[in-house]
Short mmCIF file of C-alpha atoms in Angstrom, two decimals:
data_model
loop_
_atom_site.label_atom_id
_atom_site.label_comp_id
_atom_site.label_asym_id
_atom_site.label_seq_id
_atom_site.Cartn_x
_atom_site.Cartn_y
_atom_site.Cartn_z
CA MET A 9 -7.55 -42.99 31.34
CA ARG A 10 -4.81 -44.99 29.62
CA THR A 11 -5.23 -42.82 26.58
CA LEU A 12 -4.95 -39.64 28.60
CA ARG A 13 -1.99 -40.93 30.41
CA ARG A 14 -0.25 -41.91 27.21
CA LEU A 15 -0.87 -38.51 25.75
CA ALA A 16 0.51 -36.88 28.84
CA ILE A 17 3.71 -39.06 28.75
CA GLY A 18 4.01 -38.33 24.99
CA LEU A 19 3.73 -34.56 25.56
CA ALA A 20 6.20 -34.66 28.46
CA ALA A 21 8.65 -36.60 26.28
CA LEU A 22 8.29 -34.11 23.47
CA VAL A 23 8.86 -31.21 25.72
CA GLY A 24 11.91 -32.93 27.18
CA LEU A 25 13.27 -33.58 23.63
CA LEU A 26 12.72 -29.97 22.58
CA PHE A 27 14.62 -28.71 25.65
CA MET A 28 17.41 -31.12 25.23
CA PHE A 29 17.99 -30.72 21.45
CA GLY A 30 16.36 -27.28 20.99
CA ARG A 31 17.32 -23.84 22.10
CA PRO A 32 15.34 -23.30 25.30
CA VAL A 33 17.39 -20.27 26.46
CA THR A 34 16.95 -18.55 23.13
CA TRP A 35 13.15 -19.30 23.19
CA VAL A 36 12.77 -17.88 26.58
CA GLN A 37 14.85 -14.80 25.75
CA SER A 38 12.82 -14.21 22.54
CA ALA A 39 9.58 -14.19 24.58
CA LEU A 40 11.08 -11.66 26.99
CA VAL A 41 12.33 -9.60 24.08
CA MET A 42 8.99 -9.64 22.41
CA TRP A 43 7.33 -8.30 25.68
CA ASP A 44 10.04 -5.65 25.96
CA LEU A 45 9.47 -4.52 22.37
CA ALA A 46 5.75 -4.41 23.06
CA ALA A 47 6.35 -2.25 26.13
CA GLY A 48 8.08 0.42 24.06
CA GLY A 49 10.60 1.30 26.79
CA ALA A 50 8.31 0.80 29.83
CA PRO A 51 9.70 -1.42 32.59
CA THR A 52 9.60 -5.15 31.93
CA LEU A 53 10.96 -8.34 33.23
CA TRP A 54 13.60 -8.43 30.38
CA GLN A 55 15.06 -5.21 31.82
CA GLU A 56 15.04 -6.70 35.33
CA VAL A 57 16.89 -9.93 34.46
CA THR A 58 19.57 -8.16 32.35
CA ASP A 59 22.40 -5.85 33.47
CA GLN A 60 22.49 -2.15 32.96
CA LEU A 61 23.71 -1.21 29.45
CA LEU A 62 26.54 1.10 28.33
CA GLU A 63 25.37 3.74 25.84
CA TYR A 64 27.18 6.83 24.48
CA PRO A 65 27.65 8.99 21.39
CA THR A 66 30.73 8.04 19.39
CA ARG A 67 32.59 9.28 16.27
CA TRP A 68 34.88 7.72 13.76
CA GLU A 69 36.81 9.05 10.69
CA SER A 70 33.78 9.23 8.36
CA GLY A 71 30.79 9.36 10.64
CA GLU A 72 29.12 9.54 14.06
CA GLY A 73 26.40 7.76 15.91
CA ASP A 74 25.30 6.22 19.21
CA LEU A 75 26.68 3.02 20.53
CA TYR A 76 24.77 0.65 22.77
CA LEU A 77 26.74 -2.20 24.51
CA PRO A 78 25.65 -5.00 26.79
CA ALA A 79 27.24 -5.09 30.22
CA GLY A 80 28.48 -8.63 29.60
CA LYS A 81 29.88 -10.46 26.56
CA VAL A 82 29.16 -9.19 23.06
CA ARG A 83 27.72 -12.00 21.09
CA ALA A 84 26.91 -10.17 17.79
CA ALA A 85 27.15 -6.53 16.39
CA MET A 86 24.43 -4.75 14.49
CA VAL A 87 24.06 -1.46 12.83
CA LEU A 88 20.54 -0.10 13.35
CA VAL A 89 19.55 2.33 10.63
CA PRO A 90 17.15 5.18 11.59
CA GLY A 91 14.23 5.86 9.33
CA ALA A 92 12.88 9.08 8.11
CA ALA A 93 12.04 10.98 11.31
CA VAL A 94 12.91 14.45 12.41
CA LEU A 95 14.52 12.98 15.62
CA GLY A 96 16.73 10.57 13.60
CA ARG A 97 18.81 8.52 15.98
CA ASP A 98 17.25 10.31 18.93
CA GLU A 99 13.77 8.89 18.15
CA PRO A 100 12.66 7.25 21.43
CA ARG A 101 11.17 4.17 19.82
CA LEU A 102 14.43 3.57 18.02
CA GLN A 103 16.40 4.04 21.15
CA ALA A 104 14.16 1.54 22.89
CA LEU A 105 14.67 -0.98 20.20
CA ALA A 106 18.45 -0.59 20.33
CA ARG A 107 18.40 -1.06 24.10
CA THR A 108 16.21 -4.19 23.86
CA PHE A 109 18.66 -5.93 21.63
CA ALA A 110 21.75 -4.64 23.39
CA ARG A 111 20.39 -6.49 26.50
CA ALA A 112 20.45 -9.61 24.36
CA GLY A 113 24.17 -9.31 23.76
CA PHE A 114 24.26 -7.21 20.61
CA ALA A 115 26.62 -4.19 20.18
CA ILE A 116 24.33 -1.74 18.48
CA LEU A 117 25.53 1.24 16.45
CA VAL A 118 22.98 3.75 15.30
CA PRO A 119 24.57 6.09 12.73
CA GLU A 120 23.77 9.79 12.20
CA LEU A 121 21.94 10.23 8.79
CA PRO A 122 21.41 13.96 8.24
CA GLU A 123 18.87 13.43 5.46
CA VAL A 124 16.45 11.45 7.69
CA ARG A 125 15.95 14.53 9.96
CA ARG A 126 14.49 16.27 6.94
CA LEU A 127 12.20 13.35 6.51
CA ALA A 128 14.14 12.02 3.47
CA LEU A 129 16.49 9.33 2.74
CA SER A 130 19.34 9.55 0.09
CA ARG A 131 21.49 7.16 -1.95
CA ALA A 132 24.37 8.66 -0.13
CA ASP A 133 22.92 7.11 3.10
CA GLY A 134 24.04 3.77 1.76
CA GLY A 135 27.58 4.93 1.93
CA ARG A 136 27.05 6.29 5.62
CA VAL A 137 25.57 2.83 6.65
CA ALA A 138 28.49 1.05 5.01
CA SER A 139 30.94 3.21 6.94
CA ALA A 140 29.12 2.38 10.15
CA LEU A 141 29.25 -1.28 9.36
CA ARG A 142 32.99 -1.15 8.62
CA GLN A 143 33.66 0.66 11.91
CA LEU A 144 31.47 -1.60 14.06
CA GLY A 145 33.22 -4.62 12.40
CA LYS A 146 36.62 -3.16 13.48
CA TRP A 147 35.31 -2.53 17.05
CA GLN A 148 33.76 -6.10 17.21
CA PRO A 149 35.92 -8.23 14.87
CA ASP A 150 35.17 -11.65 16.40
CA VAL A 151 31.41 -11.72 16.38
CA PRO A 152 28.70 -11.95 13.60
CA LEU A 153 28.01 -8.57 12.02
CA GLY A 154 24.67 -7.50 10.70
CA VAL A 155 22.32 -4.56 9.87
CA ALA A 156 18.71 -3.87 10.67
CA ALA A 157 16.46 -1.19 9.18
CA ILE A 158 12.77 -0.25 9.26
CA SER A 159 10.54 0.85 6.36
CA TYR A 160 12.27 2.99 3.67
CA ALA A 161 15.56 2.84 5.59
CA VAL A 162 15.85 -0.66 4.26
CA GLY A 163 17.06 0.71 0.98
CA PRO A 164 20.25 2.26 2.32
CA ALA A 165 20.86 -0.74 4.53
CA ILE A 166 20.74 -3.18 1.54
CA ILE A 167 22.80 -0.91 -0.66
CA ALA A 168 25.48 -0.82 2.04
CA ALA A 169 25.33 -4.67 2.38
CA LEU A 170 26.11 -4.99 -1.37
CA GLU A 171 29.42 -3.17 -1.12
CA GLY A 172 32.11 -5.68 -2.18
CA ASP A 173 34.12 -5.71 1.09
CA LEU A 174 30.94 -6.08 3.20
CA THR A 175 28.98 -8.77 1.24
CA SER A 176 30.82 -11.75 2.75
CA ARG A 177 31.33 -10.05 6.14
CA ILE A 178 27.58 -9.44 6.98
CA ALA A 179 26.12 -12.47 8.58
CA PHE A 180 22.50 -11.23 8.84
CA LEU A 181 20.27 -8.44 7.53
CA VAL A 182 16.94 -7.45 9.09
CA SER A 183 14.28 -5.74 7.14
CA ILE A 184 11.17 -4.62 8.96
CA GLY A 185 8.40 -3.31 6.70
CA GLY A 186 10.92 -2.69 3.86
CA TYR A 187 10.57 -2.30 0.16
CA HIS A 188 12.04 -3.74 -3.02
CA ASP A 189 10.64 -1.82 -6.08
CA MET A 190 10.45 1.92 -5.43
CA THR A 191 8.06 2.42 -8.28
CA ALA A 192 5.69 -0.24 -6.80
CA ALA A 193 5.99 1.37 -3.35
CA ILE A 194 5.14 4.86 -4.61
CA ARG A 195 2.28 3.32 -6.55
CA PHE A 196 0.93 1.94 -3.24
CA ILE A 197 1.45 5.18 -1.31
CA THR A 198 -0.40 7.33 -3.90
CA THR A 199 -3.05 4.98 -5.23
CA GLY A 200 -3.31 2.12 -2.67
CA ALA A 201 -2.83 -0.52 -5.37
CA PHE A 202 -0.58 -3.53 -4.89
CA ARG A 203 -0.28 -7.19 -6.07
CA PRO A 204 0.89 -9.92 -3.69
CA MET A 205 3.22 -12.48 -5.20
CA GLY A 206 1.55 -15.62 -6.44
CA ASP A 207 -1.74 -13.75 -6.91
CA SER A 208 -2.85 -12.44 -10.16
CA ARG A 209 -5.38 -10.09 -8.63
CA GLU A 210 -4.62 -6.44 -7.92
CA PHE A 211 -5.66 -5.17 -4.51
CA ARG A 212 -6.65 -1.53 -3.53
CA ARG A 213 -6.69 0.23 -0.25
CA GLU A 214 -7.41 3.84 0.66
CA PRO A 215 -3.97 5.58 0.28
CA ASN A 216 -2.53 6.73 3.57
CA SER A 217 -2.46 10.51 3.64
CA TYR A 218 0.64 10.61 5.80
CA GLY A 219 2.65 8.63 3.18
CA ARG A 220 1.57 10.87 0.35
CA TRP A 221 2.56 14.07 2.14
CA ALA A 222 5.70 12.56 3.53
CA PHE A 223 6.79 11.70 -0.07
CA LEU A 224 6.08 15.41 -1.07
CA GLN A 225 8.09 16.68 1.91
CA ALA A 226 11.07 14.33 1.20
CA ASN A 227 11.39 15.31 -2.49
CA ALA A 228 10.53 19.00 -2.31
CA GLY A 229 14.04 20.01 -1.18
CA ARG A 230 15.52 18.34 -4.25
CA LEU A 231 14.14 20.90 -6.68
CA ASP A 232 16.29 23.61 -8.30
CA ASN A 233 13.47 26.28 -7.89
CA ALA A 234 13.62 27.67 -4.40
CA GLU A 235 10.06 28.99 -4.63
CA ASP A 236 8.74 25.54 -5.70
CA VAL A 237 10.56 24.16 -2.68
CA ARG A 238 8.87 26.57 -0.34
CA LEU A 239 5.39 26.01 -1.84
CA LEU A 240 5.63 22.28 -1.78
CA GLN A 241 6.80 22.21 1.76
CA GLU A 242 3.95 24.37 2.73
CA ILE A 243 1.43 22.28 0.90
CA ALA A 244 2.87 19.20 2.69
CA ARG A 245 2.63 20.90 6.02
CA ARG A 246 -0.92 21.99 5.56
CA ARG A 247 -2.24 18.80 4.18
CA GLY A 248 -0.33 16.83 6.68
CA ARG A 249 -2.19 18.63 9.44
CA ASP A 250 -5.54 18.71 7.70
CA ALA A 251 -6.29 16.51 4.70
CA SER A 252 -8.99 19.04 3.48
CA ALA A 253 -6.89 22.27 3.84
CA ASP A 254 -7.23 24.70 1.08
CA ILE A 255 -4.09 24.71 -1.07
CA THR A 256 -5.51 26.23 -4.29
CA ALA A 257 -3.47 29.38 -4.18
CA LEU A 258 -0.27 27.47 -3.42
CA THR A 259 -0.75 25.04 -6.29
CA ARG A 260 -1.53 27.80 -8.81
CA ALA A 261 1.79 29.53 -7.95
CA LEU A 262 3.90 26.33 -8.57
CA GLY A 263 6.37 26.26 -11.43
CA PRO A 264 6.81 23.21 -13.80
CA GLN A 265 9.07 21.32 -11.39
CA GLY A 266 6.72 21.76 -8.42
CA ARG A 267 3.72 20.73 -10.50
CA ALA A 268 5.59 17.63 -11.64
CA VAL A 269 6.20 16.47 -8.03
CA LEU A 270 2.65 17.39 -6.92
CA ALA A 271 1.13 15.53 -9.86
CA VAL A 272 2.63 12.27 -8.43
CA VAL A 273 1.14 12.79 -5.10
CA ASP A 274 -2.35 13.79 -6.42
CA ASN A 275 -2.61 10.89 -8.90
CA ARG A 276 -5.00 8.09 -8.12
CA ASP A 277 -4.49 5.98 -11.39
CA PRO A 278 -2.09 3.21 -10.74
CA ASP A 279 -1.39 2.92 -14.52
CA ALA A 280 -0.23 6.49 -14.66
CA VAL A 281 2.47 6.21 -11.90
CA ALA A 282 5.31 5.16 -14.16
CA THR A 283 4.73 7.96 -16.59
CA LEU A 284 4.47 10.63 -13.92
CA LEU A 285 7.68 9.31 -12.25
CA ALA A 286 9.45 9.62 -15.58
CA ALA A 287 8.33 13.20 -15.82
CA LEU A 288 9.88 14.29 -12.52
CA PRO A 289 12.86 16.70 -12.42
CA GLU A 290 16.21 14.95 -12.89
CA ASN A 291 17.42 15.50 -9.35
CA VAL A 292 14.27 13.91 -7.85
CA ARG A 293 14.33 10.94 -10.39
CA ARG A 294 18.00 10.35 -9.66
CA GLU A 295 17.39 10.03 -5.95
CA ILE A 296 14.45 7.76 -6.41
CA ASP A 297 16.30 5.55 -8.78
CA GLY A 298 19.31 5.53 -6.53
CA LEU A 299 17.13 3.98 -3.70
CA ASN A 300 15.24 1.57 -6.01
CA LEU A 301 16.54 -1.85 -5.00
CA ALA A 302 14.86 -3.23 -8.07
CA PHE A 303 17.86 -1.80 -10.01
CA TYR A 304 20.35 -3.59 -7.85
CA ASP A 305 21.56 -7.24 -8.16
CA LEU A 306 20.30 -8.58 -4.82
CA SER A 307 21.42 -12.09 -5.66
CA LYS A 308 24.82 -10.90 -4.35
CA LEU A 309 23.45 -10.69 -0.83
CA ARG A 310 24.66 -13.42 1.52
CA GLY A 311 24.10 -14.46 5.05
CA HIS A 312 20.65 -14.64 6.69
CA LEU A 313 17.96 -12.17 5.33
CA ILE A 314 15.22 -11.86 7.99
CA LEU A 315 12.14 -10.05 6.57
CA VAL A 316 9.35 -8.99 8.76
CA HIS A 317 6.21 -7.28 7.37
CA GLY A 318 2.63 -6.53 8.58
CA GLN A 319 -0.01 -7.77 6.03
CA GLY A 320 -2.05 -4.56 6.75
CA ASP A 321 0.88 -2.26 6.52
CA PRO A 322 -0.62 1.17 5.37
CA LEU A 323 2.73 2.69 4.01
CA VAL A 324 4.56 -0.34 2.36
CA PRO A 325 2.61 -3.34 1.14
CA HIS A 326 3.73 -6.69 2.32
CA SER A 327 4.21 -7.67 -1.41
CA GLU A 328 7.36 -5.67 -1.24
CA SER A 329 8.92 -8.07 1.36
CA GLN A 330 7.79 -10.96 -0.82
CA SER A 331 9.61 -9.37 -3.79
CA LEU A 332 12.71 -8.82 -1.68
CA ALA A 333 12.70 -12.46 -0.62
CA ALA A 334 12.34 -13.69 -4.24
CA SER A 335 15.21 -11.42 -5.37
CA ALA A 336 17.76 -12.43 -2.75
CA SER A 337 18.43 -15.85 -4.24
CA GLY A 338 21.96 -16.00 -2.81
CA ALA A 339 20.86 -15.52 0.77
CA ARG A 340 19.09 -17.63 3.29
CA VAL A 341 15.75 -15.98 3.58
CA SER A 342 13.26 -16.11 6.33
CA LEU A 343 10.03 -14.17 5.63
CA PHE A 344 7.63 -13.43 8.46
CA LEU A 345 4.23 -11.97 7.46
CA MET A 346 2.10 -11.02 10.47
CA ASP A 347 -1.19 -9.37 11.29
CA ASP A 348 -2.06 -6.39 13.30
CA ILE A 349 1.19 -4.55 13.51
CA GLY A 350 0.29 -1.81 11.23
CA HIS A 351 3.41 -0.01 9.96
CA VAL A 352 6.09 -1.54 12.27
CA GLU A 353 4.08 -1.00 15.44
CA PHE A 354 5.71 -3.51 17.71
CA ASN A 355 3.61 -2.68 20.69
CA ALA A 356 0.65 -4.24 18.90
CA VAL A 357 1.35 -7.81 20.09
CA SER A 358 -1.74 -9.91 19.90
CA LEU A 359 -2.87 -13.57 19.64
CA ALA A 360 -2.91 -13.14 15.93
CA ASN A 361 0.74 -12.22 15.57
CA ALA A 362 2.57 -13.28 18.74
CA TRP A 363 3.64 -16.65 17.28
CA THR A 364 5.08 -15.14 14.17
CA MET A 365 6.73 -12.29 15.89
CA TRP A 366 8.32 -14.69 18.41
CA ARG A 367 9.73 -16.79 15.59
CA ALA A 368 11.27 -13.69 13.90
CA ILE A 369 12.95 -12.80 17.14
CA VAL A 370 14.24 -16.42 17.61
CA ALA A 371 15.70 -16.10 14.08
CA LEU A 372 17.54 -13.00 14.96
CA LEU A 373 18.82 -14.04 18.35
CA GLY A 374 19.98 -17.28 16.67
CA GLU A 375 22.62 -15.21 14.79
CA ARG A 376 24.60 -14.60 17.88
CA ASN A 377 27.69 -16.50 18.90
#
C-alpha cells in the first residue's frame, strides 16, 4: 500500500509540475485540433468551444486568395499553399484545414495558384507564394509569420521562404509529406525505390499508379507539340481511370517529345531515372529543375522547420523529409515521422500515430504569440 501511495503522490506531483511549468492550454488545444483535423470538417468540440470565423476572398496588387480570420485576437499568420488539385484553394479538405487553424488564432491566407488547378506546380508559384507572404505580413505585422504546404506544394513554399526579404521574417515553415530531391521523388513515383537516411539498403514498394499518371498530366502541357500534349493527356486520363486501359494506338502516334515524357512514367528501373530525366524536352526539364529543392541552398532557411511525414506515404517517401531536415542546417528542425496516415490523410488518427501527430500540432501552436 505504501508503495502504491508513494507512486500516486509522485504521479500527482509530476502532473502538477507539468501544468505549472508546461503549456497545459496548448496541450489541450492541440488535442482538440487533432480531433478536428481527423473529422475533416464534421462537427467537433473544437468548433463548439471556438467562435465563428471570418472568411472571404481577397485581392492584393499581385495576387488573390481566401482569407480566414479568427473571431478574436490574431496570434500568428500563415500562408497555406494549395497542392495540385483541380479545385485548388476551393478543395474542401484544404478549407477545413484552414478553418481548424484559424480557430486556433491563426490568420490564414490561401493564395490562388493557377497551375495547381491543372494538376501541376510551377517554379513561378514560388513567386506567388512569396507575394502572399509579403501581403499577409503587411496585414498582420505584429505576429509571427509562417507558411505551410502539403506534398509537392512544399517546393514553392520553400522557394518563397528563401527570398532575401522573407528569410528573416518567416518564423515557421510547415512541410507535410514534402520532398527535397525531385529526382529521388520521381524515382520513387515511377519505380517505388527509396533509401531512408542512415540506412544503406534500398527499399522498393509497388509504385502508386495515381502518382505516375499525375506526373504525366502535370508535364504534358509543357510540350511544344500540341498533338503530343493531347495524346499524353488522353493517356493519363485513360490510365488514371483504368490501369489496364489499352493505349497502344495513342503511344504509337506520339512524337519524340511525347515519347520522352512517357518513357519516364513507363520506366521501372531506378538506375535509369536520371538518364531519362536528362532526355526530357527542355521546357519540362526546366520546370522540374526549378522545383528541385536539392538545387537550392536550404541552409539559408531560418525559424522553425516543422516536418511531418507518413512512413508509408505512397506518393512521397519519408526519406525526402529526412533529407529536407538534414539540408536545413540553419533552421530549428522538428521532424515527425508517423504511421498510418498514408499521403497526408489526417483523418487516419490511430493509436499508432496520435502521440506523434499531437506533438507536431503542439510544435505549430507553440509558434503563436
